[in-house]
CSV table of C-alpha atoms in Angstrom, one decimal:
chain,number,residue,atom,x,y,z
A,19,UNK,CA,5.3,-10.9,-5.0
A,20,UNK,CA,8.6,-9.7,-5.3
A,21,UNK,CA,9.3,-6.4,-4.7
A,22,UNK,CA,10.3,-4.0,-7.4
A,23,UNK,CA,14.4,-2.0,-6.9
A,24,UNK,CA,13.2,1.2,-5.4
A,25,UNK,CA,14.4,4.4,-8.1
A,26,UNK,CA,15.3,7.2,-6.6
A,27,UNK,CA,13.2,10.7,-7.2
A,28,UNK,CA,10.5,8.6,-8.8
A,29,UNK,CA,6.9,8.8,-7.9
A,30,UNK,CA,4.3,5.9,-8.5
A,31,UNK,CA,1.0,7.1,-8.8
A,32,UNK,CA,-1.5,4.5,-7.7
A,33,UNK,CA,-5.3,4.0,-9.0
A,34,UNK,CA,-7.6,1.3,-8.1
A,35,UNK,CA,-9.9,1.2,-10.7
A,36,UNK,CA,-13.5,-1.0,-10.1
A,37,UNK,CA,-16.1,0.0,-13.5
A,38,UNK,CA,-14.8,3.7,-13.3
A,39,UNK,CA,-14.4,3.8,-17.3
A,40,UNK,CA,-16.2,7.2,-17.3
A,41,UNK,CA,-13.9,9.0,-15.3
A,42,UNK,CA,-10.8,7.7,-16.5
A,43,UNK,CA,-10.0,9.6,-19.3
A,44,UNK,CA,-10.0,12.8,-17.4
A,45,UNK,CA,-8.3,11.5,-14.6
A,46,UNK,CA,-5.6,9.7,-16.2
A,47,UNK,CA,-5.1,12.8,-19.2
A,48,UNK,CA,-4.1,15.1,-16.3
A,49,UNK,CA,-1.8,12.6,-14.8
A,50,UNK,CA,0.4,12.1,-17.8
A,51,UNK,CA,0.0,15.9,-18.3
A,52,UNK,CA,2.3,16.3,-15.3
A,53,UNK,CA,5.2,19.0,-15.7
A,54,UNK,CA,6.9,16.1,-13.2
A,55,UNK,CA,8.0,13.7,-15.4
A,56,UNK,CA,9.8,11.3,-13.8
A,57,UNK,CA,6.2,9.3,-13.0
A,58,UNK,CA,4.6,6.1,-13.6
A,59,UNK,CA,0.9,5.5,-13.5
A,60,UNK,CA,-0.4,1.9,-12.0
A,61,UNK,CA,-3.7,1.2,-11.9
A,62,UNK,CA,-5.1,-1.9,-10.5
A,63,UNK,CA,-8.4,-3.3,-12.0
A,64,UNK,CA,-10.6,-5.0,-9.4
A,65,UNK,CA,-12.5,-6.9,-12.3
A,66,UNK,CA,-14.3,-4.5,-14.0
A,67,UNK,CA,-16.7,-5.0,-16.6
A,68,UNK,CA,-16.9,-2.0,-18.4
A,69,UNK,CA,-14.4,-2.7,-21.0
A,70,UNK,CA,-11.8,0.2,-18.2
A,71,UNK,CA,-8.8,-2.1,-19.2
A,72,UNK,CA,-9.2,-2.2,-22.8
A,73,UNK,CA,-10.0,1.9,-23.1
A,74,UNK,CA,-7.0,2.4,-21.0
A,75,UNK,CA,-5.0,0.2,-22.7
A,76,UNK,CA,-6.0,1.8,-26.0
A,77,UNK,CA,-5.7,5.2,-24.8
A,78,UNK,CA,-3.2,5.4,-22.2
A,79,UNK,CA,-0.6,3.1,-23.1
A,80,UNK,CA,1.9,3.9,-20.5
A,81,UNK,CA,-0.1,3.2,-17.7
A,82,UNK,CA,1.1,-0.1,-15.9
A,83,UNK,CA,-2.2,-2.5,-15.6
A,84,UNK,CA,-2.7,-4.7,-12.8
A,85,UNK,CA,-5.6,-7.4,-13.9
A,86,UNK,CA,-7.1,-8.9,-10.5
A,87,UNK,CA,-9.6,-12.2,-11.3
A,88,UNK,CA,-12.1,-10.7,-8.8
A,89,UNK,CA,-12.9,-7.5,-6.6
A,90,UNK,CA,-10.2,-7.8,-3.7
A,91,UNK,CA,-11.3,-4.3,-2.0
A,92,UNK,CA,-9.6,-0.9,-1.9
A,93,UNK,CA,-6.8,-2.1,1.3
A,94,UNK,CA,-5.7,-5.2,-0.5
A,95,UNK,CA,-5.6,-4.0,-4.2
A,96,UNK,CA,-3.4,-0.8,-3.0
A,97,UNK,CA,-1.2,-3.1,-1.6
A,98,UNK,CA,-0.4,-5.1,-4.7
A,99,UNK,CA,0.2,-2.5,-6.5
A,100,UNK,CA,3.1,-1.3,-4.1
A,101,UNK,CA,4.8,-4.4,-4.3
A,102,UNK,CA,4.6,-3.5,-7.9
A,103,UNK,CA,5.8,0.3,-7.8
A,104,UNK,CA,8.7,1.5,-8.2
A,105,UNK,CA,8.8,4.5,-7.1
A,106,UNK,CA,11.0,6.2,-4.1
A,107,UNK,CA,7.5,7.9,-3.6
A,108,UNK,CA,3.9,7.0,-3.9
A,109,UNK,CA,0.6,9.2,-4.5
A,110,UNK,CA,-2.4,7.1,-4.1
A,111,UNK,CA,-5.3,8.6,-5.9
A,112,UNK,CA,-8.8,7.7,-6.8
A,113,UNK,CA,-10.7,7.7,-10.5
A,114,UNK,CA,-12.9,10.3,-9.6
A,115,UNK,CA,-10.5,12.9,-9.4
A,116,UNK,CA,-8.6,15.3,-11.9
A,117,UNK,CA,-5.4,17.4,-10.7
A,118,UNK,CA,-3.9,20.7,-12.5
A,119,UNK,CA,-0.8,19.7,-14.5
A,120,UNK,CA,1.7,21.3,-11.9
A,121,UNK,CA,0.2,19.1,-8.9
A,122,UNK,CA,3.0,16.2,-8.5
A,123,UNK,CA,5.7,18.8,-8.6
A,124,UNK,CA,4.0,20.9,-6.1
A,125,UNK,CA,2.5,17.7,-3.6
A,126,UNK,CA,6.1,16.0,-3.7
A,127,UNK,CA,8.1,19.8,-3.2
A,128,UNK,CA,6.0,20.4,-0.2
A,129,UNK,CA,6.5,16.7,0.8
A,130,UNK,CA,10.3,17.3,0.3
A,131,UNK,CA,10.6,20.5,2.6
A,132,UNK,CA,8.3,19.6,5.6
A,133,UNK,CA,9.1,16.8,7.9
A,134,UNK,CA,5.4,14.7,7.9
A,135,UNK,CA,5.4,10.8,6.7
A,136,UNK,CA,1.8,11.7,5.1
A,137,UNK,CA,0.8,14.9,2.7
A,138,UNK,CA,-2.4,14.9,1.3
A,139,UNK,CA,-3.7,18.0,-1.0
A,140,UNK,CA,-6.8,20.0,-0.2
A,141,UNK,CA,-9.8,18.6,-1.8
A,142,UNK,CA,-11.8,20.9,-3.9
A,143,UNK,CA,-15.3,20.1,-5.6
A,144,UNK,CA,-15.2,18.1,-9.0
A,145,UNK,CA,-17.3,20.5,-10.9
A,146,UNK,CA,-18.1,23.4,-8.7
A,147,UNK,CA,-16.2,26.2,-7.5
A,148,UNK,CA,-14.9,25.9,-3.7
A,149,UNK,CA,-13.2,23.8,-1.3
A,150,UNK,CA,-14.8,20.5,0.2
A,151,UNK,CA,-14.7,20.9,4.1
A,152,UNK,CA,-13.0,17.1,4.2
A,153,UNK,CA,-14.0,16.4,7.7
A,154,UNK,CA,-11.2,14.7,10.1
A,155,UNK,CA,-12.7,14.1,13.2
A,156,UNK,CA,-13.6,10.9,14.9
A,157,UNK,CA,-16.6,10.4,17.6
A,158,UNK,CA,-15.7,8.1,20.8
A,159,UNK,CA,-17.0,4.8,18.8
A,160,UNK,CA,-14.8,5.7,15.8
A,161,UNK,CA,-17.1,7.5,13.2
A,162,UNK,CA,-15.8,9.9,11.1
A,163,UNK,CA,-18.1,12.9,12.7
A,164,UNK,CA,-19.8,14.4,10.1
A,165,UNK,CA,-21.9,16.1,12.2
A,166,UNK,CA,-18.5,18.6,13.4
A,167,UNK,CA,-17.5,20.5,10.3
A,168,UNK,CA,-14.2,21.0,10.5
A,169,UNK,CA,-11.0,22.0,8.9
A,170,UNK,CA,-7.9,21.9,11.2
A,171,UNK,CA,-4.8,21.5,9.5
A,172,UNK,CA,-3.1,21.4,12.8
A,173,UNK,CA,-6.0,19.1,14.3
A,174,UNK,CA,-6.3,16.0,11.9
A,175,UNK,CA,-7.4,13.0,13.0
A,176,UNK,CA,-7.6,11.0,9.8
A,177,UNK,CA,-6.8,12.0,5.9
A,178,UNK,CA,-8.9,10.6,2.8
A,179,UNK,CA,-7.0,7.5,1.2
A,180,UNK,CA,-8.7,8.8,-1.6
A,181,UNK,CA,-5.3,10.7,-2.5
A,182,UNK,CA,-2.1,10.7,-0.3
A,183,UNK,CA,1.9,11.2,-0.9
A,184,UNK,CA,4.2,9.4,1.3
A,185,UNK,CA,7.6,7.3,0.9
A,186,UNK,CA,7.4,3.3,-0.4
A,187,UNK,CA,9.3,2.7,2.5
A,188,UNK,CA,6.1,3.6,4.9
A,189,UNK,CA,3.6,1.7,3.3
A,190,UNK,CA,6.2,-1.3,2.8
A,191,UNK,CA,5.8,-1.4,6.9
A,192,UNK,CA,2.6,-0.2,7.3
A,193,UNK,CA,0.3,-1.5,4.8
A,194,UNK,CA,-3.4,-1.6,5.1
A,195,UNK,CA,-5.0,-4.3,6.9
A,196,UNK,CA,-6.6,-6.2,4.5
A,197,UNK,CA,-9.4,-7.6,6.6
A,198,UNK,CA,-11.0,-4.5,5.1
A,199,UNK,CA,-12.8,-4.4,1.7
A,200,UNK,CA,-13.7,-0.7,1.4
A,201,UNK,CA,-14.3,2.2,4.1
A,202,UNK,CA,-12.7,2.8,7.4
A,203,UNK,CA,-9.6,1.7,6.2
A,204,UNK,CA,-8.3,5.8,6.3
A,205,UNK,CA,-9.6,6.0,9.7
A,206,UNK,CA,-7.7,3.1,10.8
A,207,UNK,CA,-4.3,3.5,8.9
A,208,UNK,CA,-4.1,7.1,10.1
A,209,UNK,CA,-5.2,5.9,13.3
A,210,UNK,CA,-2.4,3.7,13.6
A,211,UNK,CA,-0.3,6.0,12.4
A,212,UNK,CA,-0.9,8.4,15.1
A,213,UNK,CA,-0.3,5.3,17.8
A,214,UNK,CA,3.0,4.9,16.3
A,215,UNK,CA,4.2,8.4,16.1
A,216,UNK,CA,3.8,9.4,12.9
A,217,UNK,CA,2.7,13.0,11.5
A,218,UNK,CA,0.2,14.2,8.6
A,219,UNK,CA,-1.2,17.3,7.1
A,220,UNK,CA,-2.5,19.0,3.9
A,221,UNK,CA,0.0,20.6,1.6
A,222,UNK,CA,-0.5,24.2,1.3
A,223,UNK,CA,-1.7,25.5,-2.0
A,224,UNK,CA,-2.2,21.9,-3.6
A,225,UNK,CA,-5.7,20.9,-4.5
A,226,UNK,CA,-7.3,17.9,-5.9
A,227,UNK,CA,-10.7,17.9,-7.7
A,228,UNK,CA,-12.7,14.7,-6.6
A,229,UNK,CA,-16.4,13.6,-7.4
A,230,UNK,CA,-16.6,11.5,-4.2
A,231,UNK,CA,-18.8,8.5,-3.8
A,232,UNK,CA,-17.7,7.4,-7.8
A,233,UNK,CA,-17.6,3.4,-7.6
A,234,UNK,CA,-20.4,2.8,-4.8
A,235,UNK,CA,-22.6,5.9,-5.3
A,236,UNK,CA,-24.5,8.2,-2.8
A,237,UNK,CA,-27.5,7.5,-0.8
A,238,UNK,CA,-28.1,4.7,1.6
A,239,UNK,CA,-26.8,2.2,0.8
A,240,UNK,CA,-26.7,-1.5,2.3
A,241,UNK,CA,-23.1,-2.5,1.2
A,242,UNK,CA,-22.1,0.8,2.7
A,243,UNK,CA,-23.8,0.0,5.6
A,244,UNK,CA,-22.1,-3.2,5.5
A,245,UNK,CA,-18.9,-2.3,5.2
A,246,UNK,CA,-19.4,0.4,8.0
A,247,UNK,CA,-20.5,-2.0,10.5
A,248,UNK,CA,-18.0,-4.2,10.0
A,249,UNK,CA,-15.3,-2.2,9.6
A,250,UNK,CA,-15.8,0.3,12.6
A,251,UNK,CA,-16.4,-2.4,15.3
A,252,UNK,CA,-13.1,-3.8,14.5
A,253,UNK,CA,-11.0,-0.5,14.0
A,254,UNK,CA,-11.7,0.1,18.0
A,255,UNK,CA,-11.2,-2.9,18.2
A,256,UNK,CA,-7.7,-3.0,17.6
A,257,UNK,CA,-6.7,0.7,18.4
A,258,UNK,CA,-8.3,1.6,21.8
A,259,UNK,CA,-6.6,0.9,24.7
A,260,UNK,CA,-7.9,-2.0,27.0
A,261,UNK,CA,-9.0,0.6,29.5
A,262,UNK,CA,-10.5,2.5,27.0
A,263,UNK,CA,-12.2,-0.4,25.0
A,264,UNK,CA,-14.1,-1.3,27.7
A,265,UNK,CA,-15.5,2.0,28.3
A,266,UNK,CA,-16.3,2.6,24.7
A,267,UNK,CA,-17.5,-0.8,23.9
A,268,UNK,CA,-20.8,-0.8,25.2
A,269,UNK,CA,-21.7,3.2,23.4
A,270,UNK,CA,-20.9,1.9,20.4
A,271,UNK,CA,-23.5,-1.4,21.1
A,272,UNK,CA,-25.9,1.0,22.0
A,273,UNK,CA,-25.2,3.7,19.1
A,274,UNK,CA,-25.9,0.6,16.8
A,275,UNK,CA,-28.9,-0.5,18.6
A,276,UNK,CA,-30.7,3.1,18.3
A,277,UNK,CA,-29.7,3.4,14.4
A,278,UNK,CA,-30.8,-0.2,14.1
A,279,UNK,CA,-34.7,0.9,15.1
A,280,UNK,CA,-34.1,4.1,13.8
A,281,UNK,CA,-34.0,2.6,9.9
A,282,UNK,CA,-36.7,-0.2,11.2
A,283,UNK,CA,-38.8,2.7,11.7
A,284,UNK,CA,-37.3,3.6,7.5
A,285,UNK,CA,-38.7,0.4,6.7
A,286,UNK,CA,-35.4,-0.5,5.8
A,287,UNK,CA,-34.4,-3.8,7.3
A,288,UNK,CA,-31.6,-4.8,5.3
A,289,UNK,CA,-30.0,-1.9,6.3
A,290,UNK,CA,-30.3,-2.5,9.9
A,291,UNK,CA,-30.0,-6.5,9.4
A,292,UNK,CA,-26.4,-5.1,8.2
A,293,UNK,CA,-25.3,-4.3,11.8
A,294,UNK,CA,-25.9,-7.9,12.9
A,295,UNK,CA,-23.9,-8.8,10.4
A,296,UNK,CA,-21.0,-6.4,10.9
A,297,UNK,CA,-21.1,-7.6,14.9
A,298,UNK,CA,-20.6,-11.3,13.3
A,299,UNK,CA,-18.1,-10.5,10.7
A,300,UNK,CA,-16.2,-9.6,13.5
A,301,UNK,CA,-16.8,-12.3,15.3
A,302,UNK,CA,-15.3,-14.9,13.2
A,303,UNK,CA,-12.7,-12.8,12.4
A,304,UNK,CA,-11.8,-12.0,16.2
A,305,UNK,CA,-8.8,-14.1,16.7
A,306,UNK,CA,-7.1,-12.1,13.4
A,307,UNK,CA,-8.0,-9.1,14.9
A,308,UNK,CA,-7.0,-9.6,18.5
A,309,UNK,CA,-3.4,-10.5,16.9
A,310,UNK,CA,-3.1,-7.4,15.2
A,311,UNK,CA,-4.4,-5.6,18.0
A,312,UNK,CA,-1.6,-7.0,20.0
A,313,UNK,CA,1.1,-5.7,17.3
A,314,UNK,CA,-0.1,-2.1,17.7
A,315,UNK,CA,-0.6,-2.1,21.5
A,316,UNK,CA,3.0,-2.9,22.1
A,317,UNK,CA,4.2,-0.8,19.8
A,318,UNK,CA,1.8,2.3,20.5
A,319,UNK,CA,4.0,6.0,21.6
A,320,UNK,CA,1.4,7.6,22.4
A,321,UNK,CA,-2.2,7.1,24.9
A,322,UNK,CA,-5.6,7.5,24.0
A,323,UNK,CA,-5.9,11.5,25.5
A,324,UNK,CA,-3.4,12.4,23.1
């Protein structure tokens, strides 16, 4: 697709949308609430069938609709609708979520004044009073590590794509690899990110209210489980060193081999069928991902330690 004449000061706020009909209409009524007004709204539909595109178009008519013929995945679908922004600036945000109606001004004036290609705002709970401790930390095979609390804003790892500012121009060169259908792809942008020198961090004082979970759901789940295996395996894949591939490589085989007779013992075995799976996705896709793997190597700034 062609790409749209970038306008200067205006921000393109990006929502893939896949059956998320009941938390559009206070998502999107706090986005056009905005005291920033030089915004326009895209939202991508990944096929949905719960009637999302005619409610929006009924009730938010100056929201920009993107009609995909089937479910292309988070990476891919925030891609298209890049080409199709024309904003100097994105935000990427999710359905579940619902913002204050002085959050633009505040995300993009913090973006403005601090040198980082990436601001994201705190998360705070949908409903309930408090932040969310948004964990971003990675373990040696590349799992977010959920196990270490943590908050650092001068530590981060990794930010939710769930919501993000940054320029056009960065995601224009950067986009997300589109061998992904849904999760890891944060851990793997940012991570490439990193390799290439770029900086990230929360915006002080600027909070988004998110559900979490809103288009797969909680629990365990085997598409989740799915997407995990395949997504992690090639995410090290492409962004360890050679040195430190090798090392890793075989702890993450294992790690999948304990959790595999871990849910055996569950009596789950599509859940733990899902890591063979994941270890063949990758398989046929290895030549694809050795190529992009090559892309990032040479142009990595910084090593593994750092």
């Amino acid at each position: 697709k062609k790409m749209n004449k970038i306008k200067k000061n205006l921000i393109s706020v990006v929502i893939v949308n896949w059956n998320g009909k009941k938390w559009l209409y206070k998502c999107l009524k706090t986005l056009t609430n905005q005291t920033y007004k030089n915004i326009e709204i895209i939202m991508v539909d990944n096929f949905s069938n719960d009637d999302s595109i005619n409610y929006v178009t009924k009730n938010f008519p100056s929201v920009k609709i993107i009609k995909n013929k089937s479910n292309l995945g988070l990476p891919k679908a925030n891609n298209e609708a890049v080409k199709a922004s024309a904003g100097e600036y994105l935000l990427l945000i999710n359905t579940d979520t619902w913002v204050e109606n002085d959050f633009v001004e505040n995300l993009l004036s913090f973006y403005k004044k601090n040198n980082y290609t990436v601001v994201s705002p705190i998360e705070k709970r949908y409903i309930e009073k408090g932040n969310f401790i948004f964990n971003s930390t990675i373990d040696l095979t590349g799992s977010p590590a959920f196990y270490i609390p943590s908050y650092r804003k001068d530590k981060l790892f990794f930010m939710s794509v769930a919501y993000f500012c940054l320029k056009k121009d960065y995601l224009n060169t950067l986009g997300f690899d589109e061998n992904y259908f849904a999760y890891y792809e944060d851990v793997d942008w940012f991570w490439r990110m990193s390799l290439l020198g770029k900086k990230f961090a929360y915006a002080d004082e600027v909070f988004v209210y998110h559900a979490g979970a809103g288009a797969i759901g909680k629990g365990i789940k085997y598409k989740m489980f799915l997407y995990r295996n395949q997504n992690a395996l090639q995410t090290i894949l492409k962004n360890y060193s050679l040195f430190t591939l090798i090392i890793v490589l075989p702890f993450y085989i294992l790690q999948n081999l304990v959790e595999m007779i871990f849910f055996l013992i569950l009596l789950k075995p599509k859940i733990t069928f899902s890591y063979i799976e994941g270890w063949w996705f990758n398989f046929k896709n290895l030549s694809r991902i050795l190529k992009k793997r090559k892309w990032i190597q040479k142009r990595r700034t910084i090593n593994d330690w750092q």
